[in-house]
XYZ file of C-alpha atoms in Angstrom:
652
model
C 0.000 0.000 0.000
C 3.168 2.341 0.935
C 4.345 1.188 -2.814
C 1.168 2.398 -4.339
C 0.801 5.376 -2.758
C 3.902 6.634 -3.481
C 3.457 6.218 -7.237
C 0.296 7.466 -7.463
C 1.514 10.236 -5.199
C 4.222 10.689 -7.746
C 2.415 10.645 -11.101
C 0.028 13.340 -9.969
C 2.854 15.936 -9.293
C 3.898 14.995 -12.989
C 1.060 15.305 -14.543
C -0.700 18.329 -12.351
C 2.176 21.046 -12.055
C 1.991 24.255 -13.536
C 5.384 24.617 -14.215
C 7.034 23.638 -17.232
C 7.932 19.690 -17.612
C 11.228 18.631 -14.995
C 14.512 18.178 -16.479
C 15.096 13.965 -17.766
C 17.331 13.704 -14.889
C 14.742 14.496 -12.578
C 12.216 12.135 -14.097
C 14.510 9.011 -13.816
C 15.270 10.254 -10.268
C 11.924 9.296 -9.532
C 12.061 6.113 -11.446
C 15.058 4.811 -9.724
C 12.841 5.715 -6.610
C 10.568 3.611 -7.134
C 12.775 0.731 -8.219
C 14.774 0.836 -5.554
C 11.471 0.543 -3.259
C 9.839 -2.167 -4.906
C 12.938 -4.183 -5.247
C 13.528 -3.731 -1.433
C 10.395 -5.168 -0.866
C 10.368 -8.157 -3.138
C 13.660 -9.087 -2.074
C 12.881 -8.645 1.910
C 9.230 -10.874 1.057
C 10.862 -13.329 -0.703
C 13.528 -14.404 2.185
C 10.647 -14.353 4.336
C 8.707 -16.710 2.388
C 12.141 -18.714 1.649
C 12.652 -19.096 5.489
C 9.465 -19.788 6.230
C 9.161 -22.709 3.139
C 12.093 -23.830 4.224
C 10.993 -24.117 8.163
C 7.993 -25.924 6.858
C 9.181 -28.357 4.824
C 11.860 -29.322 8.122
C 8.726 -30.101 10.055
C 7.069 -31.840 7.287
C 10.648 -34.245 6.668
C 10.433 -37.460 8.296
C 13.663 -39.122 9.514
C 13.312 -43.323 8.778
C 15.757 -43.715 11.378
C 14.201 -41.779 14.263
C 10.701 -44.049 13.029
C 12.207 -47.047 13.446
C 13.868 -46.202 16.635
C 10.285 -44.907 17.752
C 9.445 -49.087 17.340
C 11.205 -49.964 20.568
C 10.032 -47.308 22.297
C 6.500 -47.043 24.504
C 4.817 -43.302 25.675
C 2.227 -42.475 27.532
C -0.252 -40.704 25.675
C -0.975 -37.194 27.827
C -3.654 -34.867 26.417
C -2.370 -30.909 26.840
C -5.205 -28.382 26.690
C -4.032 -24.817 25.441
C -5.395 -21.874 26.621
C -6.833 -20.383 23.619
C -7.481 -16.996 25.467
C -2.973 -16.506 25.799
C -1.721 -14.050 23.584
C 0.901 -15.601 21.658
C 2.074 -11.962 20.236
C 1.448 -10.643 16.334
C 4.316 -12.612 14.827
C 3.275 -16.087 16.579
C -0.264 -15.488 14.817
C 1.021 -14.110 10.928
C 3.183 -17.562 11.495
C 0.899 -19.438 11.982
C -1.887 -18.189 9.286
C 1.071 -18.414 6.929
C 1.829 -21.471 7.480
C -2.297 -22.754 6.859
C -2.417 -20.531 3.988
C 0.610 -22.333 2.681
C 0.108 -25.548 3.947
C -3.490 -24.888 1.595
C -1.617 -24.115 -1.299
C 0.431 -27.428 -1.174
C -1.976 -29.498 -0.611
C -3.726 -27.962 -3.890
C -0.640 -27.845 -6.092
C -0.225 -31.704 -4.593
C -3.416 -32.543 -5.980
C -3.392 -30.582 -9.525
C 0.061 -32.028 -10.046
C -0.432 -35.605 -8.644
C 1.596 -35.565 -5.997
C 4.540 -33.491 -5.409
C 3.838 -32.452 -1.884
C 3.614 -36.136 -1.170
C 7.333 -36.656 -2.212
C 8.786 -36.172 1.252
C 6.828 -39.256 2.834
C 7.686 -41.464 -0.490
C 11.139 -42.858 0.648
C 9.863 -43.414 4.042
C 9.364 -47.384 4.553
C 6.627 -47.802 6.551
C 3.955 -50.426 5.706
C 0.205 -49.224 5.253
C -1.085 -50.317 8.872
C 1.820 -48.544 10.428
C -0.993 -45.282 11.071
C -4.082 -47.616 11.736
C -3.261 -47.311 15.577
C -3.230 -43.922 15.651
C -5.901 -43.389 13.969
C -8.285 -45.862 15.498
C -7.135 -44.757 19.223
C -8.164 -41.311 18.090
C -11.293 -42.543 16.865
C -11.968 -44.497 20.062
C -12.115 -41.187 21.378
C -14.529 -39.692 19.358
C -17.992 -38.019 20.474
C -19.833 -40.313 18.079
C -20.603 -43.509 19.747
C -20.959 -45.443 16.657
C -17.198 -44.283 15.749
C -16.407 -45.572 18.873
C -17.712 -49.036 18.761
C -15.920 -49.308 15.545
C -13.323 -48.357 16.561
C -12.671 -51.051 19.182
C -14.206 -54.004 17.191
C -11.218 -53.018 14.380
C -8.650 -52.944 17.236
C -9.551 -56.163 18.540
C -9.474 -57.700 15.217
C -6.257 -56.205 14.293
C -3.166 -59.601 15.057
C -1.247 -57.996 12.152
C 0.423 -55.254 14.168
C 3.939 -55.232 15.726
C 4.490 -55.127 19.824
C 5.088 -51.490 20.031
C 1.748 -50.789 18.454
C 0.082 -52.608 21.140
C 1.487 -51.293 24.206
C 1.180 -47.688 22.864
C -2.332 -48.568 22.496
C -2.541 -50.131 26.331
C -0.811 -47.037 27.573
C -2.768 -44.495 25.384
C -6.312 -45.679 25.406
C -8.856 -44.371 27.989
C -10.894 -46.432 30.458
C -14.332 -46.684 28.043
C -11.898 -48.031 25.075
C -10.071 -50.623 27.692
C -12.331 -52.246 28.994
C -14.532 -52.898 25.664
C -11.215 -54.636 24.428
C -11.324 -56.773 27.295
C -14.996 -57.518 26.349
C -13.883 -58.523 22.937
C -13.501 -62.098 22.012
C -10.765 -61.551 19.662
C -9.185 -58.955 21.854
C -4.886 -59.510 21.792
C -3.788 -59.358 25.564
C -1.255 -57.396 24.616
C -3.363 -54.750 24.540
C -3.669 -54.570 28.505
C -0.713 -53.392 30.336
C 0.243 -55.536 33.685
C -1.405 -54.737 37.139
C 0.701 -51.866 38.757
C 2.628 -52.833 41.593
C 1.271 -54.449 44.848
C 2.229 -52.733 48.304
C 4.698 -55.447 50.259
C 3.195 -57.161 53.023
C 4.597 -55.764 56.419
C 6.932 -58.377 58.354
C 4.755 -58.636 61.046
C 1.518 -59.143 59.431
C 0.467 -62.094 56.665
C -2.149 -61.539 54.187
C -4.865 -63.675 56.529
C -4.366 -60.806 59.091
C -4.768 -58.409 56.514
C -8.047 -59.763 55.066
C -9.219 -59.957 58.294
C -8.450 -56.332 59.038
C -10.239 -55.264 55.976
C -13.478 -57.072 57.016
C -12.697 -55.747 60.691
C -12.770 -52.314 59.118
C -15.984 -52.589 57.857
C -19.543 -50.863 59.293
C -20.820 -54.075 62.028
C -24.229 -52.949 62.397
C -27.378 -52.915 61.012
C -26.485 -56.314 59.407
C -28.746 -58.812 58.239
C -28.352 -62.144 60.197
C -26.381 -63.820 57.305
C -23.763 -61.035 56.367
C -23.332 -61.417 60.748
C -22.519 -65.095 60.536
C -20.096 -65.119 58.467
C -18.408 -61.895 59.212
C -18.026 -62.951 63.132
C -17.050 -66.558 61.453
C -14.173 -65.053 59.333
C -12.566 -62.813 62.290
C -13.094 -65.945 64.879
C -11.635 -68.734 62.775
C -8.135 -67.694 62.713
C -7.230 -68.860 66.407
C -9.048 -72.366 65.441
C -6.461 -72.057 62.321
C -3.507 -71.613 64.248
C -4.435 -74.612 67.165
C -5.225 -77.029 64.182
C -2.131 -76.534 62.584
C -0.369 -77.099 65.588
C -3.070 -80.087 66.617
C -5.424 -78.598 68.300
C -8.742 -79.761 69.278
C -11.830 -79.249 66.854
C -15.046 -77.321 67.899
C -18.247 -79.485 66.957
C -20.423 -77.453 66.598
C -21.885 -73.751 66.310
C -19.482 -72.520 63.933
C -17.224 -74.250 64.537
C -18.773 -76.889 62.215
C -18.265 -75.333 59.246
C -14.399 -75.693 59.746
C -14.015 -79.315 60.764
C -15.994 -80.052 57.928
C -13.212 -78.009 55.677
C -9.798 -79.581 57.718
C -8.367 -81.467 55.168
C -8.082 -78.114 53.365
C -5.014 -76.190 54.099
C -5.712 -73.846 57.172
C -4.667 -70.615 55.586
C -6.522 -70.968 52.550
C -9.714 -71.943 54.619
C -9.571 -69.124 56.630
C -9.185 -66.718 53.391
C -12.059 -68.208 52.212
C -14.369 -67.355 55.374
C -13.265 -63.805 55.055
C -13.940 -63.799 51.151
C -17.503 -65.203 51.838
C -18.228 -62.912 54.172
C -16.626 -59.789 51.698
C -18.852 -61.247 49.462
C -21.864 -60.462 51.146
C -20.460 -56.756 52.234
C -19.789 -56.316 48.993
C -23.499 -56.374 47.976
C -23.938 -53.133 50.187
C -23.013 -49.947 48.548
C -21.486 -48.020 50.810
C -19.624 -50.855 51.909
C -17.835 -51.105 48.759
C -16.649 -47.496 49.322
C -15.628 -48.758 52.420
C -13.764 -51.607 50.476
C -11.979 -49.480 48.244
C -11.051 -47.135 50.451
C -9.076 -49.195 52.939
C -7.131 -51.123 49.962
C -9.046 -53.509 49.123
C -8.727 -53.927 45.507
C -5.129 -54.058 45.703
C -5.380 -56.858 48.298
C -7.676 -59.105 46.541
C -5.437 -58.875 43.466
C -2.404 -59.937 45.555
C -4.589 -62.869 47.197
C -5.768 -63.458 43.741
C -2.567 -63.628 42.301
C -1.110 -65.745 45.244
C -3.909 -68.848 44.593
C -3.563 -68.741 40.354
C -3.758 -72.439 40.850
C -6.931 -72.173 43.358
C -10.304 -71.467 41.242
C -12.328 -71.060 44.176
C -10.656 -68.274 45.767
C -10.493 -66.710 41.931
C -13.988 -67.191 41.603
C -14.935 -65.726 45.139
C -12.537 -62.419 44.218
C -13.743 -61.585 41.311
C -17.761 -61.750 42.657
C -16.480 -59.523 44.889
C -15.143 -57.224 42.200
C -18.069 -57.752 39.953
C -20.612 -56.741 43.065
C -18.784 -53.280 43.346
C -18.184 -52.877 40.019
C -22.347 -52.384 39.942
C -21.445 -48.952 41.650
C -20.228 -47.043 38.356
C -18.476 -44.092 40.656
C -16.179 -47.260 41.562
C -15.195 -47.757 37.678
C -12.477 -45.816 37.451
C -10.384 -46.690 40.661
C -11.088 -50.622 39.420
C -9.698 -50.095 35.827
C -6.757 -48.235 36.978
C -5.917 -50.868 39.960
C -5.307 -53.218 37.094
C -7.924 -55.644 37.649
C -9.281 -55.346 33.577
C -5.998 -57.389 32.567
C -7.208 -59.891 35.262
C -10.546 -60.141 33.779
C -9.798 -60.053 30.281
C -7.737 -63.198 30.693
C -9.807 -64.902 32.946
C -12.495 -64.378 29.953
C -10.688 -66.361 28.036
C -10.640 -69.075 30.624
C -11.642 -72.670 29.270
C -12.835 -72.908 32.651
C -16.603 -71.819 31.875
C -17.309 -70.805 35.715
C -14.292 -68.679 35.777
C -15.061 -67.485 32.296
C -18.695 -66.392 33.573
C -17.857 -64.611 36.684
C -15.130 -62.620 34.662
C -17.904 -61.750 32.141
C -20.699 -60.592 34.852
C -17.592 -58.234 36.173
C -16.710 -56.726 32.802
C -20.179 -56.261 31.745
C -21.243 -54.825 34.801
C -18.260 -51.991 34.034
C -18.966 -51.372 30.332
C -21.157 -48.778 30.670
C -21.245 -48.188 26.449
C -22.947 -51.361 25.256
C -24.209 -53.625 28.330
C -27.821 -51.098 29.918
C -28.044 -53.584 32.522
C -26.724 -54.553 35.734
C -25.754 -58.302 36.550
C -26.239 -58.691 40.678
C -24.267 -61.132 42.292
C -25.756 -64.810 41.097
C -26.733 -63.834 38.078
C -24.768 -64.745 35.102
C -25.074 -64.574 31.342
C -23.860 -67.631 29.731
C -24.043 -66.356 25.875
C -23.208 -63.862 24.343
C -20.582 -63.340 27.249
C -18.497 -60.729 24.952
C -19.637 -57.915 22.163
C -20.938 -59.203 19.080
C -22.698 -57.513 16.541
C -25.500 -60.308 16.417
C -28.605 -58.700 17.277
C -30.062 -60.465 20.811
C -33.745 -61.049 20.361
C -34.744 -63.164 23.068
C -33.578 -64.386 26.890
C -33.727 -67.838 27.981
C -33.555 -68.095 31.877
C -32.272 -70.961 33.959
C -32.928 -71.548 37.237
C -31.299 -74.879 39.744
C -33.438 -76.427 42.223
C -32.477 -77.829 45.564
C -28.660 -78.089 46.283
C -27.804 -77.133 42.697
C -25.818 -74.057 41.014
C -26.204 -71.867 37.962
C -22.952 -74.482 35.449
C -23.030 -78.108 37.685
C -26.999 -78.175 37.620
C -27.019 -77.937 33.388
C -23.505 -80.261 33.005
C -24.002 -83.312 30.143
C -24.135 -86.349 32.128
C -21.394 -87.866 33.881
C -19.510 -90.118 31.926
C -16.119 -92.089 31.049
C -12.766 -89.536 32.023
C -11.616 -90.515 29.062
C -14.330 -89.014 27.268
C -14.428 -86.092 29.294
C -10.886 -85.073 28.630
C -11.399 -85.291 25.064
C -11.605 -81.840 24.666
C -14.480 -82.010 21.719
C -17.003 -79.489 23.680
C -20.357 -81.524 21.167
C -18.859 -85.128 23.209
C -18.923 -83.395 26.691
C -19.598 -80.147 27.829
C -19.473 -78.910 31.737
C -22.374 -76.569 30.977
C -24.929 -77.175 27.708
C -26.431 -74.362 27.640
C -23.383 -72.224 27.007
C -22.195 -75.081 24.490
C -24.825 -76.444 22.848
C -27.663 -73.544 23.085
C -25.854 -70.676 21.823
C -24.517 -72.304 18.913
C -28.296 -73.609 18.374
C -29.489 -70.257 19.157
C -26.834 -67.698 18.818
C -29.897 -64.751 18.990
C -30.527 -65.523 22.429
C -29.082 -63.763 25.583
C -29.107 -67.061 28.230
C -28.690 -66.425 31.488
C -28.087 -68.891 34.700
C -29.440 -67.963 37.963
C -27.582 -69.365 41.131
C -28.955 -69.129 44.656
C -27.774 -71.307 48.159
C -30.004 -73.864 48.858
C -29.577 -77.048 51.595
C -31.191 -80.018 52.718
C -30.645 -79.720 56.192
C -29.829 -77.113 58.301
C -26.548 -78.376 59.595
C -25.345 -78.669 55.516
C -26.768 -74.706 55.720
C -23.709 -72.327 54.318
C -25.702 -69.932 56.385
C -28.084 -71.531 59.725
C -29.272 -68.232 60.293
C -30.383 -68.010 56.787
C -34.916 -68.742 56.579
C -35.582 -68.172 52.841
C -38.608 -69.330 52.269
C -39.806 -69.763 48.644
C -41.812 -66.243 48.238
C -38.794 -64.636 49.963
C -36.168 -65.980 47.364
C -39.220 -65.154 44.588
C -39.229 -62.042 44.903
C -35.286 -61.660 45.578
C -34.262 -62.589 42.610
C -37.305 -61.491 39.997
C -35.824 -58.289 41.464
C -32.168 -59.044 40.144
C -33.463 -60.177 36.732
C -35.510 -57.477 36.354
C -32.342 -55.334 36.734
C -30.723 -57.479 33.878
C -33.620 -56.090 31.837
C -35.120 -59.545 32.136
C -38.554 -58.675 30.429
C -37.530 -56.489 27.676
C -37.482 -59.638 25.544
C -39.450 -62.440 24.835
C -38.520 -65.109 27.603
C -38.144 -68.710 28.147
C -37.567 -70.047 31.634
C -36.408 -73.526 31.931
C -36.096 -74.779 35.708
C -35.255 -77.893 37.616
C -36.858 -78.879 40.405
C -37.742 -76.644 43.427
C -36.649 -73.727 40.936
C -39.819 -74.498 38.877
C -41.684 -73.409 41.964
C -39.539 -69.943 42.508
C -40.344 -69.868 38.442
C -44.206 -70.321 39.222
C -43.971 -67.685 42.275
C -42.054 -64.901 39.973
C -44.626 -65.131 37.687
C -47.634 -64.821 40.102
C -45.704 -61.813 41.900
C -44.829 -59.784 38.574
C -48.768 -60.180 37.390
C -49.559 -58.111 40.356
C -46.947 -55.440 39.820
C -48.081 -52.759 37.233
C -43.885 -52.400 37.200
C -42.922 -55.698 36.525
C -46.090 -55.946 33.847
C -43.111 -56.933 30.561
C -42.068 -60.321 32.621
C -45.565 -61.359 32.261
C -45.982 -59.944 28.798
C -42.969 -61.146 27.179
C -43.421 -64.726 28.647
C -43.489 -67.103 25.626
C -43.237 -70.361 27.598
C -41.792 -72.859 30.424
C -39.683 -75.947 30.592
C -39.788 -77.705 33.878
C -38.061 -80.525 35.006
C -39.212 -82.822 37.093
C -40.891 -79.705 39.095
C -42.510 -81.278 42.683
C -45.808 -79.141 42.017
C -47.660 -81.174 44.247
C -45.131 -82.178 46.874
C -42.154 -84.655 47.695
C -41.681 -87.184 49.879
C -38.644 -85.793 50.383
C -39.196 -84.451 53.844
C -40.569 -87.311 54.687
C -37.826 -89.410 55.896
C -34.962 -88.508 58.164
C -32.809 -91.505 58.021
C -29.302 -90.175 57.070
C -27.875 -88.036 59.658
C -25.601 -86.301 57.248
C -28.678 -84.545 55.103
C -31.842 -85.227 56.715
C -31.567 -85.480 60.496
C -33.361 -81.586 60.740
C -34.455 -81.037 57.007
C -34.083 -77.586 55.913
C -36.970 -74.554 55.254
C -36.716 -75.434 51.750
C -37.466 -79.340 52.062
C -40.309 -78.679 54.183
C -41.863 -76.078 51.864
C -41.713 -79.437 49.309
C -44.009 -81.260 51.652
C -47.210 -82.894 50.153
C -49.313 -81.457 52.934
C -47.519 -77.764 52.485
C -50.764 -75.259 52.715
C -48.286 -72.658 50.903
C -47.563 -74.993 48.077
C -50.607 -76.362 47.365
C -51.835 -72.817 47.187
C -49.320 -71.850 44.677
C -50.196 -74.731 42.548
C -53.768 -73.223 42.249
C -52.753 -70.057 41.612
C -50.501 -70.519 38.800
C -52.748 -72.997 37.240
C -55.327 -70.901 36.586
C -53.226 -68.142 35.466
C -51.133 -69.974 33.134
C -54.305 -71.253 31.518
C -55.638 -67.569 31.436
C -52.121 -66.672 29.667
C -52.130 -69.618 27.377
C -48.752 -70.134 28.168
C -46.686 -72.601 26.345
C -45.341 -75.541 28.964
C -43.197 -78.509 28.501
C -42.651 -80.699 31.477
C -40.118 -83.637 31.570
C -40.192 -86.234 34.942
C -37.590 -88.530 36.075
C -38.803 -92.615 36.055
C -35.854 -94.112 38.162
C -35.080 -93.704 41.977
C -32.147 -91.266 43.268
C -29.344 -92.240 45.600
C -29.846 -89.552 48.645
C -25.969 -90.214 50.698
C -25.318 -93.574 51.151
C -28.497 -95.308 52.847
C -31.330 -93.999 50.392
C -32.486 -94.154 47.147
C -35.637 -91.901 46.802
C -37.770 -91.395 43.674
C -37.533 -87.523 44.774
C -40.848 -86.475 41.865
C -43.245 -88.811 41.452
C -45.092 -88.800 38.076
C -48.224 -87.458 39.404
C -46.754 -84.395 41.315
C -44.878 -83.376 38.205
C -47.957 -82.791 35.772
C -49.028 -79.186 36.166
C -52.210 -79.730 34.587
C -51.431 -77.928 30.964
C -49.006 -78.634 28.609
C -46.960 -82.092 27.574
C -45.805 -84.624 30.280
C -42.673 -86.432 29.407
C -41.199 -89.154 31.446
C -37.674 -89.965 30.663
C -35.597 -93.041 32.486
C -32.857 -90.941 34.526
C -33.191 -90.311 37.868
C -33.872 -86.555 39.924
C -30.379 -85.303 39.427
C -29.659 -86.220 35.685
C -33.342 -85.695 34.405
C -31.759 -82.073 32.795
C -28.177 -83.535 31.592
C -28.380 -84.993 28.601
C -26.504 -87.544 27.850
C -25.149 -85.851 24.161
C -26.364 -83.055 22.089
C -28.497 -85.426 19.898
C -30.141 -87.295 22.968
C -33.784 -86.845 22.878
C -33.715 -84.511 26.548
C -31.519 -81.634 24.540
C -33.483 -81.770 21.197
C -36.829 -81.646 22.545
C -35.926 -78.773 24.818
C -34.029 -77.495 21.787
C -37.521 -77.628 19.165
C -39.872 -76.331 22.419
C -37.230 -73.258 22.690
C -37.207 -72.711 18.874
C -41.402 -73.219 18.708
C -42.177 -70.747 21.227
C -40.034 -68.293 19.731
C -40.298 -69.002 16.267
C -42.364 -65.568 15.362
C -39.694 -63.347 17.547
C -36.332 -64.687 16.239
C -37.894 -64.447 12.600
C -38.291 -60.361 13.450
């Protein structure tokens, strides 16, 4: 504009004076002038543009070397936020619009002229996934959720990349995109970075005392009966440890029982295993698991879990414990970042299918992006336990009877080692309906249900303990309504005195306007051999092991039980006003009850409902739901009822 102005300034004292034209020399004065101007300027704008070229195309140059040297090298990832408001001075901003407006013009003359902007990164060897980490990780992150989820499934599937490229992934990635890698069946576990850490033990103090501290540490009162057992069991046992180990005398009875039942385990291990029980149960209080985490817990269960890798049943206690607070989503964070989602991501690929099930309940329970629900503690989804883009359109529902569990109840049947060790999952399988089912059915979400049952108090895990059948009812319709059990269509397939809890969930949700989608998404009921009319089961009190003081739960199966005849009324009539579908299967041979009995445990007659087919099948009480193989007759007419009554919905 200076430039400009001076010329124009110039050629209108030329051409406008009065006085006669300047001398020549005069004129070219003013010529050179102007020459000398403009040539300053071009000169002075074209070293700036030089340097500034130059400067760009420095910080455009990649060095192969410093690449591959980047290879053996891991970073955390650390997000910087600039303060857009700081004044960065005049020449920071021309910089940096100079350096867009030139990065624009690149980037266009790249394009016209296929390519010449591109020329810097063409002698760099580096193979075309080298930038898919990157790239996904920053897509993980993205405010589109869809993004997201695609993100992680392409992670997961990606076993092409190089060991760097993992751990800058485990190091960089935040908490949502961890643990939906762990929930990823494909998932490399190189994509989890090891537990930080553990605090040493003190010298003085072994990691019994210390689990006892923790559960000493926790709120005493206003405890239910059971959480009071076997808190005031865990902190009394040690001494009992210590005198047996040095051979000590035994305490029959009180609870004292439970541990001379449990000597032939090692001392220490029982004793853990009182306190885990009873952090079980304190872990099913909220503010508890504060409480928990806030004295050390976490890191003290991983060290306990890590000290019995060879010990499933402390694993399996541990990580209930885990999955109970991880139902408290202000808790998420402190668990993912104590390391317990490397834990649970290899325990999920357990061939063990309990451990397997209680790492999957855990990790659900903490991915907050895809899983709505909340799994309590004894409920477990047996398929699909990891993401999968398979669209879920139904829930099949199991539930054990008396002195069963949510896996041993729904085993194949017994047979041969050798076959069992065979390792081909269609010859044996420890739990069918995660085997066979979900390959039958892959569109179904099947879930297990597990609940402590006895058949005499002294066999009770907790005597204090008087769940009676509406009690446990209405306990756990309250759970599965929580795992958004009555979204779907439903089947429920139970075995023995769970056909009855079955029977009471359904009378108790018709008369809650809340709990109104159990009833109407109820497409139909297996039961097998289901005592609706009774058992002669409390009937005889012969072998002082079980049945010297038969439990609530026996009692309740009485023949002359006022409460159980009434519940067979009930549901009668309101399955018929439903028009439920119902398949019922009854055991023909006796069952061995300890060593002294054999008991046909459901007669024919107190197994027919009063709707629906009657099957009787030659197996006895406990193997009337294991089939022997996937083709026996038990597992393909459960199979076809399953597929019939929800033929219309998996069509959809």
């Amino acid at each position: 504009m200076s430039l400009a102005a001076y010329c124009v300034a110039c050629c209108r004292r030329m051409g406008t004076s009065a006085t006669p034209p300047p001398k020549s020399n005069t004129y070219w004065k003013d010529i050179r002038n102007i020459i000398k101007f403009t040539g300053s300027l071009i000169l002075g704008s074209s070293l700036c543009l030089t340097y500034e070229l130059l400067a760009l195309k420095k910080s455009l140059t990649l060095d192969t070397q410093v690449v591959e040297r980047e290879k053996m090298k891991s970073y955390i990832c650390m997000h910087t936020v600039l303060d857009k408001r700081e004044n960065y001075g005049l020449l920071y901003q021309a910089r940096k619009e100079l350096h867009k407006t030139v990065r624009r013009i690149l980037a266009t003359s790249a394009k016209i002229l296929q390519g010449p902007f591109a020329d810097t990164f063409s002698t760099v060897d580096i193979e075309d996934h080298e930038c898919d980490a990157w790239l996904l990780l920053k897509k993980s992150r993205s405010g589109d959720r869809t993004a997201r989820l695609q993100a992680v499934q392409a992670m997961s599937e990606a076993h092409h990349w190089h060991d760097y490229q993992y751990r800058t992934i485990a190091q960089a990635c935040d908490l949502r995109t961890r643990i939906g890698l762990a929930r990823s069946q494909e998932s490399d576990l190189r994509f989890f970075l090891p537990p930080p850490p553990l605090p040493a033990l003190n010298e003085d103090t072994s990691i019994e005392e210390e689990l006892r501290h923790l559960l000493a540490s926790l709120p005493q009162t206003e405890l239910d009966e059971c959480i009071q057992y076997f808190t005031s069991l865990a902190l009394s046992e040690s001494s009992q440890s210590l005198a047996a180990q040095k051979g000590g005398l035994w305490c029959f009875g009180g609870n004292g029982l439970p541990y001379a039942e449990s000597f032939g385990e090692v001392p220490s291990v029982t004793v853990e295993m009182f306190c885990l029980e009873a952090l079980v149960k304190h872990s099913e209080i909220p503010t508890h698991c504060d409480k928990i985490e806030a004295n050390g817990g976490l890191q003290l269960l991983q060290k306990l879990y890590q000290l019995h890798k060879d010990c499933l049943k402390v694993q399996r206690h541990i990580i209930r414990i885990i999955g109970n607070m991880a139902l408290n989503e202000h808790l998420h964070s402190t668990i993912v970042h104590s390391g317990w989602v490397s834990l649970l991501a290899e325990a999920l690929k357990s061939h063990h299918i309990v451990e397997a099930s209680h790492a999957a309940r855990t990790l659900a329970n903490l991915d907050r992006e895809t899983v709505p629900e909340k799994y309590q503690d004894g409920v477990y989804v047996l398929h699909p336990q990891c993401r999968t883009s398979q669209p879920i359109k139904a829930d099949v529902l199991f539930i054990h009877g008396l002195m069963g569990a949510a896996f041993k109840t729904w085993r194949q049947q017994d047979q041969a080692l050798t076959e069992k060790v065979s390792g081909d999952e269609t010859r044996y399988t420890t739990c069918w309906p995660k085997t066979w089912l979900a390959r039958d059915c892959p569109a179904l979400r099947i879930i297990s249900v597990e609940y402590d049952t006895s058949l005499s108090d002294w066999r009770a895990r907790c005597p204090t303990e008087r769940k009676t059948i509406a009690f446990r009812s209405n306990e756990l319709l309250q759970k599965l309504r929580a795992a958004g059990v009555g979204d779907r269509p439903v089947v429920w397939v139970s075995h023995s005195m769970g056909g009855l809890l079955v029977k009471k969930m359904l009378l108790e949700a018709s008369q809650n306007p809340e709990m109104s989608t159990v009833i109407d998404n109820t497409r139909g009921i297996i039961f097998y051999s289901v005592p609706h009319h009774g058992s002669h089961l409390a009937d005889y009190s012969v072998n002082v092991r079980y049945l010297l003081f038969p439990s609530l739960e026996v009692k309740e199966l009485s023949k002359d039980c006022p409460a159980l005849k009434a519940l067979q009324d009930d549901f009668l009539k309101f399955a018929k006003d439903r028009n439920f579908q119902v398949l019922s299967f009854v055991e023909t041979l006796p069952t061995s009850i300890g060593s002294m009995l054999k008991l046909h445990v459901v007669p024919v007659d107190s197994a027919d409902l009063g709707i629906g087919d009657l099957i009787p099948v030659d197996v006895n009480h406990l193997n009337i739901c294991k089939p022997k193989k996937k083709d026996a007759f038990l597992y393909q007419r459960t199979l076809q009822f399953i597929r019939e009554a929800l033929a219309k919905d998996l069509e959809n």
